[in-house]
Short mmCIF file of C-alpha atoms and ligand atoms in Angstrom, two decimals:
data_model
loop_
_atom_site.label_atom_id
_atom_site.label_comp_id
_atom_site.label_asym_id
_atom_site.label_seq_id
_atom_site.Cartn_x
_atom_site.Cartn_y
_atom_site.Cartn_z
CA UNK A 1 122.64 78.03 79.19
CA UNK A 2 121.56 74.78 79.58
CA UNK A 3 120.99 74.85 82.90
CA UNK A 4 118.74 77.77 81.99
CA UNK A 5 116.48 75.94 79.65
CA UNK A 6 115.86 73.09 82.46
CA UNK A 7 114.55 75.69 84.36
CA UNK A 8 112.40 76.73 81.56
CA UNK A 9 110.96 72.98 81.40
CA UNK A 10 110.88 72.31 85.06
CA UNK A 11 108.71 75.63 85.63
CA UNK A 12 106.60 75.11 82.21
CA UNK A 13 105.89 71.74 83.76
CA UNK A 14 104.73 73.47 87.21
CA UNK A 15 102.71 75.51 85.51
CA UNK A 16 100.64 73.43 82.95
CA UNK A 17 99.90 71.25 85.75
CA UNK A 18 98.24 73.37 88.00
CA UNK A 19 96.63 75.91 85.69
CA UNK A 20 93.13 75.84 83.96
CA UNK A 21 94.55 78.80 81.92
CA UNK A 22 91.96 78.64 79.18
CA UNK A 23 88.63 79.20 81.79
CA UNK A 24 86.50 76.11 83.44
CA UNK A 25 83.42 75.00 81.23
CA UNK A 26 79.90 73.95 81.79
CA UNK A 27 79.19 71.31 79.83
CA UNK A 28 82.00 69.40 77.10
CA UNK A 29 83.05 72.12 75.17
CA UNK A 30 82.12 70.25 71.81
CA UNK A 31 78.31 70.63 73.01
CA UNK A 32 76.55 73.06 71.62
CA UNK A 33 75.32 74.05 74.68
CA UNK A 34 77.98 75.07 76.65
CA UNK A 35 79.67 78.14 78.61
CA UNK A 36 82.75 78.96 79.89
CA UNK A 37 84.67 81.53 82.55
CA UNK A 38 88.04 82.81 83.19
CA UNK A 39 88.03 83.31 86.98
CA UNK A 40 87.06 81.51 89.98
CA UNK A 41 86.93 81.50 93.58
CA UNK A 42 87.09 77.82 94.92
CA UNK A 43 86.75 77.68 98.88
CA UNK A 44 87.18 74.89 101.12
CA UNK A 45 85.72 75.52 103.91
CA UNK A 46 87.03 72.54 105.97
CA UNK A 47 90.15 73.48 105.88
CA UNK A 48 91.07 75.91 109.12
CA UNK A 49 90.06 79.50 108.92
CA UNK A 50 90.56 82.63 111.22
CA UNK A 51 87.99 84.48 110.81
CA UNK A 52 88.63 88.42 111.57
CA UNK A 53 87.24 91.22 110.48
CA UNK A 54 89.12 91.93 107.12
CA UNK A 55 89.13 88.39 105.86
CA UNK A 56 88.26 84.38 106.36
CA UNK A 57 91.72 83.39 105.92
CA UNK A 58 93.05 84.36 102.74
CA UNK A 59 89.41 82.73 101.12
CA UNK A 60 88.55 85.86 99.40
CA UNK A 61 85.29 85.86 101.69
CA UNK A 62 84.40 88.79 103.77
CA UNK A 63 82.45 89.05 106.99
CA UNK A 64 79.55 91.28 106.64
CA UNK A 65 78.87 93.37 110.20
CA UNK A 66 75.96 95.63 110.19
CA UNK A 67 72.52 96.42 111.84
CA UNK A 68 68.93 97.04 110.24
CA UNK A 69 65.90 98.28 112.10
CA UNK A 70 62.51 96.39 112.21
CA UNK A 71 61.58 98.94 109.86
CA UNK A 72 64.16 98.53 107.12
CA UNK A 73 64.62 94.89 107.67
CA UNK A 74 60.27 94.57 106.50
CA UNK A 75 60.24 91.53 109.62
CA UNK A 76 58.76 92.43 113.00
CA UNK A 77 62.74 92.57 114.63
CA UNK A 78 65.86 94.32 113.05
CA UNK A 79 68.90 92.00 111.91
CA UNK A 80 72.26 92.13 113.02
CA UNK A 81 74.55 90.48 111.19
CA UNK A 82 77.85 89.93 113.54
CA UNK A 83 81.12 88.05 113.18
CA UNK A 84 80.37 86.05 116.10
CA UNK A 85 77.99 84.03 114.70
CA UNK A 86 80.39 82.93 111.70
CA UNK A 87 82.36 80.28 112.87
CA UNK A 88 84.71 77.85 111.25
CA UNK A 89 86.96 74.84 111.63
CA UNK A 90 89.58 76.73 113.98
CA UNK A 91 87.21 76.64 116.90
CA UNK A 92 86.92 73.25 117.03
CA UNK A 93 90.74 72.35 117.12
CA UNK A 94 90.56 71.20 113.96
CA UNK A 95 87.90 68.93 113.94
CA UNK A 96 86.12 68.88 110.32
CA UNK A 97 82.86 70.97 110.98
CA UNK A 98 82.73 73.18 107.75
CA UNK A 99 82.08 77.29 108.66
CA UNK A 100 78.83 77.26 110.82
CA UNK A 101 76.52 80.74 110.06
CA UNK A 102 74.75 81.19 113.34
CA UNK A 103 71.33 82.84 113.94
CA UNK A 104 70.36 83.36 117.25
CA UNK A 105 67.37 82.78 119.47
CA UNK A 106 67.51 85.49 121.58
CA UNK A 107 66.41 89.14 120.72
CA UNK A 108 68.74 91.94 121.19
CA UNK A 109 67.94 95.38 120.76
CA UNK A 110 64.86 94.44 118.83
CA UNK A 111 67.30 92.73 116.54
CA UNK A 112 67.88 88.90 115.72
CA UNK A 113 71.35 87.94 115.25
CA UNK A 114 72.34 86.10 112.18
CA UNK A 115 75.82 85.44 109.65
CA UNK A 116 76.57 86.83 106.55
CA UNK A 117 79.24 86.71 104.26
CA UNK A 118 80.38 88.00 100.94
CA UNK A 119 83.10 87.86 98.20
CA UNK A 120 85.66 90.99 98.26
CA UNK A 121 85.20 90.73 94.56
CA UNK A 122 82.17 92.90 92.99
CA UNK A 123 83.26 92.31 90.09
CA UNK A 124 81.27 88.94 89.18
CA UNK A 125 79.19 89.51 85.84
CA UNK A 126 78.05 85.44 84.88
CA UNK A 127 78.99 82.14 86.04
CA UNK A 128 78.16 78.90 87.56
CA UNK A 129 78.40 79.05 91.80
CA UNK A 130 77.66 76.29 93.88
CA UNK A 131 77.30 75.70 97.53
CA UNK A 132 77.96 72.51 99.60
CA UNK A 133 75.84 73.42 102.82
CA UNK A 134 73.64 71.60 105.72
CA UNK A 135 71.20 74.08 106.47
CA UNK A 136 69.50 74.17 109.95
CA UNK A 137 66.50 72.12 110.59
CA UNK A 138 65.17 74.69 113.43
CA UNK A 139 62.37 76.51 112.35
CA UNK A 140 62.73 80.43 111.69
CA UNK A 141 65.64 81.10 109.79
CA UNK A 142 66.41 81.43 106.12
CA UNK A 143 69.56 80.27 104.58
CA UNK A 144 70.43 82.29 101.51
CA UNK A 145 73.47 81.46 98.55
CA UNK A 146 72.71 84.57 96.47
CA UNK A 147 74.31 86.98 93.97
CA UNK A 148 73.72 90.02 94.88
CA UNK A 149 74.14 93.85 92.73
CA UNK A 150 71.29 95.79 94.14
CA UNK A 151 67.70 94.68 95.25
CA UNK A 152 66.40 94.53 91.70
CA UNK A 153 69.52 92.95 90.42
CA UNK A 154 69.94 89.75 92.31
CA UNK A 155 69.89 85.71 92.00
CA UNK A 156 68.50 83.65 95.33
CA UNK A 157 68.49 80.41 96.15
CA UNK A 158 66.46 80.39 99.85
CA UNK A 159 65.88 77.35 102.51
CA UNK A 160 63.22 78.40 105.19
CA UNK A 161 63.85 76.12 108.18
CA UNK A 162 59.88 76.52 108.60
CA UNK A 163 59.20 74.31 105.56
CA UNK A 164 62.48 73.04 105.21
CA UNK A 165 61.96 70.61 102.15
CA UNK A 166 61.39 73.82 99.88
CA UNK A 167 63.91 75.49 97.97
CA UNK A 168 63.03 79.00 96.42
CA UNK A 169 64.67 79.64 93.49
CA UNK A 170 64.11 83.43 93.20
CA UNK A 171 65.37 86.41 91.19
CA UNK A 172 64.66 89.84 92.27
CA UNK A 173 63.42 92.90 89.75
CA UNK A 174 61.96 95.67 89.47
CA UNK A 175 58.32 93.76 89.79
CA UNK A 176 59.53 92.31 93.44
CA UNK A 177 60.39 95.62 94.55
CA UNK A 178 57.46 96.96 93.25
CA UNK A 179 55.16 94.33 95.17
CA UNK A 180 57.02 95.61 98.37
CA UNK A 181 59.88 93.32 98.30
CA UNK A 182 58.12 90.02 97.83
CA UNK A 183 58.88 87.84 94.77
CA UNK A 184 56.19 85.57 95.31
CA UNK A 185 53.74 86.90 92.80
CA UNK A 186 56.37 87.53 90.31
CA UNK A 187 57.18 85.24 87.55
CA UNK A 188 60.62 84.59 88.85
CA UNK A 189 59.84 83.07 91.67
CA UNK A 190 59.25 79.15 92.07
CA UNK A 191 59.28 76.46 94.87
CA UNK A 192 61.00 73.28 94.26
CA UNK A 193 60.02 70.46 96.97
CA UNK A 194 63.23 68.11 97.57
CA UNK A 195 60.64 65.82 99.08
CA UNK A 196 63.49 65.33 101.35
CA UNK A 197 64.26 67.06 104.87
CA UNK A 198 67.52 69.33 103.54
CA UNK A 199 68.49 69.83 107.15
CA UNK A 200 69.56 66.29 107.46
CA UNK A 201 72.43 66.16 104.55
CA UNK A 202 75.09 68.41 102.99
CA UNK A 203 73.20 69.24 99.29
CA UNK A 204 75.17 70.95 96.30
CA UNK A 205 73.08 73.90 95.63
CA UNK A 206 73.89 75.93 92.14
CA UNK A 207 72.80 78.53 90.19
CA UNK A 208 74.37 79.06 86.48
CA UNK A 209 74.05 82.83 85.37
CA UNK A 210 74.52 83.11 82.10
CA UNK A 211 73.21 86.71 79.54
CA UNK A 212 69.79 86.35 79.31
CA UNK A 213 69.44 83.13 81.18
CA UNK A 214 69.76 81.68 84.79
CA UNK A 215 69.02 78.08 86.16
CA UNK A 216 68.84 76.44 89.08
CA UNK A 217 70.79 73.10 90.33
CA UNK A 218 69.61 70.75 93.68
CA UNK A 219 72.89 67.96 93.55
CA UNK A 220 73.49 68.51 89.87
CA UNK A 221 69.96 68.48 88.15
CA UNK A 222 68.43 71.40 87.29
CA UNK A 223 64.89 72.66 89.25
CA UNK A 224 64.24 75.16 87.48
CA UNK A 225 65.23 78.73 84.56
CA UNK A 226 63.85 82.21 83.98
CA UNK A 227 64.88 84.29 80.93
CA UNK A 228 63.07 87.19 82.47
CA UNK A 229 64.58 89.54 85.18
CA UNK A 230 67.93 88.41 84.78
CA UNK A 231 70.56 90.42 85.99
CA UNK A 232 73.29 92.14 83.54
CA UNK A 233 75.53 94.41 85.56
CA UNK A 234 78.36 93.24 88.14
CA UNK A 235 77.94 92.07 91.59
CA UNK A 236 78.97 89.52 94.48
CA UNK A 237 78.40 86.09 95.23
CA UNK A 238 76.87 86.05 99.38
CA UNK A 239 76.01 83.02 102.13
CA UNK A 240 73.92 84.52 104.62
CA UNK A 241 71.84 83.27 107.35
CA UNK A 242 69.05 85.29 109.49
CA UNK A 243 65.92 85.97 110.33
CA UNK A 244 63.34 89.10 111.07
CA UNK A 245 60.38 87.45 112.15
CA UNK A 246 58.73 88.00 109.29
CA UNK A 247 55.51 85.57 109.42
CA UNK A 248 55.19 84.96 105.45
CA UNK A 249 58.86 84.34 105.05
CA UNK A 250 61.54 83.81 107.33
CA UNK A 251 59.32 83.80 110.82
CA UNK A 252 61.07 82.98 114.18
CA UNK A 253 63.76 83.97 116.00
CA UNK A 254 64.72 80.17 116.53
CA UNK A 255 63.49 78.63 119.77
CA UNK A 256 67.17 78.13 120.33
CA UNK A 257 70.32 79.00 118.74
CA UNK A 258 70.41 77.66 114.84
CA UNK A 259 73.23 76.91 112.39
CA UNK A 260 73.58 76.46 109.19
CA UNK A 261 77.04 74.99 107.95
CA UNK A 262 79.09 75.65 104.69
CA UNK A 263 81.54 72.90 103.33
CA UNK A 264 82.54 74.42 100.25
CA UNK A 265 82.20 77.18 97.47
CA UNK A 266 83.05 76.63 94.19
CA UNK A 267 82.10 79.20 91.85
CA UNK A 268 83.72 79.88 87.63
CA UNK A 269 83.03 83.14 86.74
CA UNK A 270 83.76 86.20 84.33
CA UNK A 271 84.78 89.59 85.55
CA UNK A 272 83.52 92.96 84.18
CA UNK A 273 86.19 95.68 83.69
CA UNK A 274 88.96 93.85 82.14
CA UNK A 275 89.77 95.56 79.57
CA UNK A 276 92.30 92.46 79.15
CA UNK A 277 91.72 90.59 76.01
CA UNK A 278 91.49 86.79 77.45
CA UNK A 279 94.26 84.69 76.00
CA UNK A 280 95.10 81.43 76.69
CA UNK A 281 98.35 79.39 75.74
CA UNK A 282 96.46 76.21 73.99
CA UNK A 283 92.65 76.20 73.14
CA UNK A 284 92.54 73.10 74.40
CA UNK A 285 93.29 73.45 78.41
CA UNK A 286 89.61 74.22 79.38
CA UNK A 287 88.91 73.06 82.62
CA UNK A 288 85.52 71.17 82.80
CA UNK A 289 84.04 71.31 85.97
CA UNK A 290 82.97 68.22 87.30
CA UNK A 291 78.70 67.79 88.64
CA UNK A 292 78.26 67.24 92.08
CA UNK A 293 74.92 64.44 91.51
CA UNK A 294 74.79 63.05 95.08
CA UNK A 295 74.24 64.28 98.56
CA UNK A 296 77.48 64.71 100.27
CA UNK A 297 78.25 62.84 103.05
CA UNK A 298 76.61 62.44 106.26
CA UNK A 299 75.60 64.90 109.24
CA UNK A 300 79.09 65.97 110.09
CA UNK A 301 81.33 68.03 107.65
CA UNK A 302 81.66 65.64 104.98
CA UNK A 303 81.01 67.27 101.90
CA UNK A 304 84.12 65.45 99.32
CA UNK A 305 84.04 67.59 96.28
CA UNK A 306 86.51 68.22 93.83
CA UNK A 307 88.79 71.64 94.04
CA UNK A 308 90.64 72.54 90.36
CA UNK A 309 93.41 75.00 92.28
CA UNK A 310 94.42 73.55 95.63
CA UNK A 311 94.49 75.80 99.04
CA UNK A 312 97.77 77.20 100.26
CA UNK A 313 99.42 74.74 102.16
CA UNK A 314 97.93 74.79 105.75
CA UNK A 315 100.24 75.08 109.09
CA UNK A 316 97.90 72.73 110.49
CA UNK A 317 95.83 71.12 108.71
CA UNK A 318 93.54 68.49 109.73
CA UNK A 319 93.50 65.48 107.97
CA UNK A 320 90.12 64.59 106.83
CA UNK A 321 88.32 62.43 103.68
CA UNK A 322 87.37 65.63 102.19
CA UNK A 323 91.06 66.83 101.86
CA UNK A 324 90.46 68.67 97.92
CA UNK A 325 92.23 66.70 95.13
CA UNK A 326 93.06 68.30 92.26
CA UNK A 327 90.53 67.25 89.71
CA UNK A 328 93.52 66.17 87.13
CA UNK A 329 90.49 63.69 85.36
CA UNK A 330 88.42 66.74 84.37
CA UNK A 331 91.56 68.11 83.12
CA UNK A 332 92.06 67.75 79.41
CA UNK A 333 94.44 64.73 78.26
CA UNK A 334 96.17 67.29 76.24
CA UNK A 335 97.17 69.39 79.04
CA UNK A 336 98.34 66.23 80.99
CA UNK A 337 100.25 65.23 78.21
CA UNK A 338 102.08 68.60 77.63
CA UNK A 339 102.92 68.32 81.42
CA UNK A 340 104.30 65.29 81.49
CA UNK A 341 105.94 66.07 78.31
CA UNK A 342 107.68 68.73 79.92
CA UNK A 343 108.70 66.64 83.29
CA UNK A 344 110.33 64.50 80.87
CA UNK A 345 112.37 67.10 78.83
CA UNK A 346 113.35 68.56 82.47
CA UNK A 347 113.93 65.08 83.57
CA UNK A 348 116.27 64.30 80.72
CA UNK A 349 118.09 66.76 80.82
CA UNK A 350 118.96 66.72 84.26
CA UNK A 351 120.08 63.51 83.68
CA UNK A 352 121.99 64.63 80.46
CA UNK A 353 123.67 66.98 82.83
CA UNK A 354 124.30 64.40 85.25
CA UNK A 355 123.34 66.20 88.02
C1 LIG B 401 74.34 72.19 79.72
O1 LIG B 401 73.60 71.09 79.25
C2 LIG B 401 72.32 70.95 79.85
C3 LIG B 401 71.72 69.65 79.36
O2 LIG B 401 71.76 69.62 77.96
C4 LIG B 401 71.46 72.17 79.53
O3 LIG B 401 70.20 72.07 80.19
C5 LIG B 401 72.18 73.41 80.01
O4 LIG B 401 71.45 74.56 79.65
C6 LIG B 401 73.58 73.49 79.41
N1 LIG B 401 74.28 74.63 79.98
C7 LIG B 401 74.73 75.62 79.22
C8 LIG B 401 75.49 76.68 79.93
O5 LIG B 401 74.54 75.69 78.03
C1 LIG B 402 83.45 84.68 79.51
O1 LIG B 402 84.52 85.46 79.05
C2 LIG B 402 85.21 84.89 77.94
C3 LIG B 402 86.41 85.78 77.64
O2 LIG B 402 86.01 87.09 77.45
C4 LIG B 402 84.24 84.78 76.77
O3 LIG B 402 84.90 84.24 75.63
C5 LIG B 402 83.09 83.88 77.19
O4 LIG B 402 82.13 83.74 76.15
C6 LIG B 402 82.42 84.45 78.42
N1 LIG B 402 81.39 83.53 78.90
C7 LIG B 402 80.09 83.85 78.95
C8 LIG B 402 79.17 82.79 79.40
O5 LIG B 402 79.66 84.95 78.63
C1 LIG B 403 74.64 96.13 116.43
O1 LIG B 403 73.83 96.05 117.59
C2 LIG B 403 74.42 95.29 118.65
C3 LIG B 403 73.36 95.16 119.76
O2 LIG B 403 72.88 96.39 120.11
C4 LIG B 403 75.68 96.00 119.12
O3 LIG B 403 76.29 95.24 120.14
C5 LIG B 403 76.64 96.11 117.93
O4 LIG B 403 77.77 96.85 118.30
C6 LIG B 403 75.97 96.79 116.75
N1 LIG B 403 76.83 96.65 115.59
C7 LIG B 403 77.01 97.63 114.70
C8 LIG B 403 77.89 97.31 113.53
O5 LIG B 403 76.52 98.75 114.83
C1 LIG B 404 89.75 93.19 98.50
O1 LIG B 404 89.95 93.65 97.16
C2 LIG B 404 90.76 94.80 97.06
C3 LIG B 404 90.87 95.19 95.60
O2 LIG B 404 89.62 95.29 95.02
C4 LIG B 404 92.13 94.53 97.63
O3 LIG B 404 92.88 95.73 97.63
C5 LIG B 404 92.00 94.02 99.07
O4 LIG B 404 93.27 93.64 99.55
C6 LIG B 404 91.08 92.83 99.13
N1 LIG B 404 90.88 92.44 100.53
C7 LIG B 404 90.89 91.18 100.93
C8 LIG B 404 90.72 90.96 102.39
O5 LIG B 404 91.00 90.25 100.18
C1 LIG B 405 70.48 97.93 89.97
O1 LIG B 405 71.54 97.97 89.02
C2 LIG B 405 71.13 98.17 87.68
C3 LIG B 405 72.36 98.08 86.79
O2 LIG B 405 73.31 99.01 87.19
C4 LIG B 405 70.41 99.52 87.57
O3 LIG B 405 69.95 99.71 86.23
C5 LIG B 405 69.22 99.53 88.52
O4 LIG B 405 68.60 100.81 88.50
C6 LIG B 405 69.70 99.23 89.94
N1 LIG B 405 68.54 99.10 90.84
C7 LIG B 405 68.49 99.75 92.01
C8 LIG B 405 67.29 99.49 92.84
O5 LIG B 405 69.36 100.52 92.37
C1 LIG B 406 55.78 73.62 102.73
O1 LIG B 406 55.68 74.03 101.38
C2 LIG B 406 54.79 73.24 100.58
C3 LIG B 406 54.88 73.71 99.15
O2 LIG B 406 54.62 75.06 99.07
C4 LIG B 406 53.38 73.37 101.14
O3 LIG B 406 52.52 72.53 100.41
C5 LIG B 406 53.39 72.97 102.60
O4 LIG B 406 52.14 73.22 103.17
C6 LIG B 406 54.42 73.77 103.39
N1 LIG B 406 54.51 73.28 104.74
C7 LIG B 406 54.59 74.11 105.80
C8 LIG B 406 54.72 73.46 107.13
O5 LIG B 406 54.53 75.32 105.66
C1 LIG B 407 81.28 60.76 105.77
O1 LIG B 407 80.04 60.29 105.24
C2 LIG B 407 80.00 58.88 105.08
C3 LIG B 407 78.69 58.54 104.38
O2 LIG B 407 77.59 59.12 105.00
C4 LIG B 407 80.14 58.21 106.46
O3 LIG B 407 80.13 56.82 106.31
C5 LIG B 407 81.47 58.65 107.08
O4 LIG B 407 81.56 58.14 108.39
C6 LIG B 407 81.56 60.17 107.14
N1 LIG B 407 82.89 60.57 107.59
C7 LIG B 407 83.08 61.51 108.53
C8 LIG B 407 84.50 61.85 108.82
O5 LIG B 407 82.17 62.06 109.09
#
């Protein structure tokens, strides 16, 4: 019986600890501007990854394999998005690179070979989803960290290695479609000029989807909104990196091979579908996640960030700087305090017990 109840405590204490079981907010929760989310997908992508055909690791992220013709791609060459061009840590022996997305210089089949991947969930209806990633500095690609339902239902954030100081912040509608499938004379379209070369750094790029509202993050301030065109109906959260040719956006193929490297995804969402009222076990265990204000790290896989739910323990796992710490400061002091308060009661008693 009482053996039972230390149990109880020693689990209870387990699971406090790890658990943001109340959501992850944006913003301190006694602001009155603030939002939060139940779910989340947190990826560190230095960490070793096989990358196969039905999964990176157990990430939650999905290779995407297909091929478009000239034609349906809208560039001058097809795209053909293959898994050989997504390439992560495990190639390297371990050596902290972050997952490279590869586009290639050579034309195949009238096609350019790029990366693409996307989250196995399609169930993502608002959230906050942010990107640690070095995109390429050889002109001709684009590098895209998008939500994506259908083509007038979709959030963009979009680095053209041609002008590679520009970020497009960029949601598609109904108007985009309608101008052929260019945003650029659509009011939710801007450019926002980093005035610095993006290629040379890992930058935290974000977008926070919220009803009726989305805004755009370059390391942790915000470039720009639009409460027009914003999307209402489920989708997924996508990295992709290609290029068609197309000489008023992405141009090239590269004039040689071209990466663009991921070091981490961290994105607090909600889900549609659950029928699931959310509950939570105290109001108070809300998760606030932490900005990411500087440039991270230097031209190798650097980008330290803070993870709320550690990976599965790794075989292997190399040992780098950017290892993910639980972010127990951004915790609530309440929800530290229950754990330890619970590590004590398990504590005493096994002591009680004498065991
Ligand atoms: C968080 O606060 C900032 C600064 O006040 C504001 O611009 C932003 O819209 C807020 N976010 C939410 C989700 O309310
Ligand atoms: C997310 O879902 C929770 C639980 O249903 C809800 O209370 C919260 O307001 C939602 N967040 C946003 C930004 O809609
Ligand atoms: C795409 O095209 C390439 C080059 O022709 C070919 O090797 C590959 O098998 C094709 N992939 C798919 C999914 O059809
Ligand atoms: C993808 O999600 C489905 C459920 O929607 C699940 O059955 C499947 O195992 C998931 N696949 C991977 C690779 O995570
Ligand atoms: C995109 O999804 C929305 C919501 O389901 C729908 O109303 C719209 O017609 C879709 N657009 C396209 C191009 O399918
Ligand atoms: C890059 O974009 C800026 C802002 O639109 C523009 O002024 C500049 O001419 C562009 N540079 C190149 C090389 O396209
Ligand atoms: C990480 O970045 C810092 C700052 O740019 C640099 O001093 C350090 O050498 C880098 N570490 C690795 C492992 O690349």
């Amino acid at each position: 019986m009482r053996l039972e109840i230390l149990l109880i405590a020693a689990s209870l204490a387990l699971q406090t600890r790890a658990a943001c079981d109340c959501g992850y907010a944006i913003n301190s929760t006694d602001s009155p501007s603030h939002a939060f989310f139940t779910d989340y997908i947190e990826t560190d992508f230095l960490q070793l990854q096989d990358v196969s055909y039905s999964g990176i690791g157990d990430t939650g992220w999905l290779p995407q394999i297909w091929n478009q013709t000239a034609a349906a791609a809208r560039g001058q060459y097809g795209r053909s998005q293959e898994i050989s061009n997504i390439v992560s840590n495990t190639a390297f022996g371990g050596n902290v690179e972050g997952l490279q997305l590869w586009v290639r210089s050579k034309v195949e089949d009238g096609m350019v070979s790029g990366a693409e991947i996307a989250t196995n969930r399609t169930d993502i209806l608002y959230g906050t989803f942010r990107v640690g990633m070095r995109v390429t500095g050889i002109a001709g690609t684009c590098s895209a960290f998008f939500w994506y339902r259908n083509d007038t239902q979709e959030i963009d954030m979009e680095i053209l290695s041609k002008n590679v100081s520009i970020v497009n912040a960029i949601l598609q509608s109904d108007a985009s479609v309608g101008q052929g499938f260019n945003a650029q004379d659509t009011p939710t379209y801007q450019q926002y000029d980093a005035h610095t070369p993006l290629a040379q750094q890992f930058h935290e790029y974000r977008f926070d989807w919220l009803p009726g509202r989305v805004e755009f993050f370059f390391d942790g301030a915000k470039i720009t909104g639009y409460m027009e065109n914003v999307p209402n109906s489920p989708g997924h959260l996508m990295l992709s990196h290609w290029s068609n040719g197309n000489e008023a956006w992405s141009m090239g193929p590269p004039v040689e091979d071209a990466t663009t490297t991921i070091s981490y995804v961290k994105a607090y969402f909600n889900v549609s579908g659950s029928d699931k009222a959310f509950t939570c076990a105290s109001q108070v265990a809300v998760c606030l996640i932490p900005e990411q204000t500087a440039a991270l790290g230097s031209v190798s896989g650097n980008g330290s960030t803070s993870f709320f739910n550690p990976p599965p323990a790794q075989s292997s796992a190399p040992t780098s700087s950017a290892t993910p710490t639980l972010a127990s400061d951004a915790i609530s002091p309440c929800m530290n305090a229950n754990a330890w308060i619970w590590a004590w009661i398990a504590y005493t008693a096994l002591v009680v017990l004498g065991c």
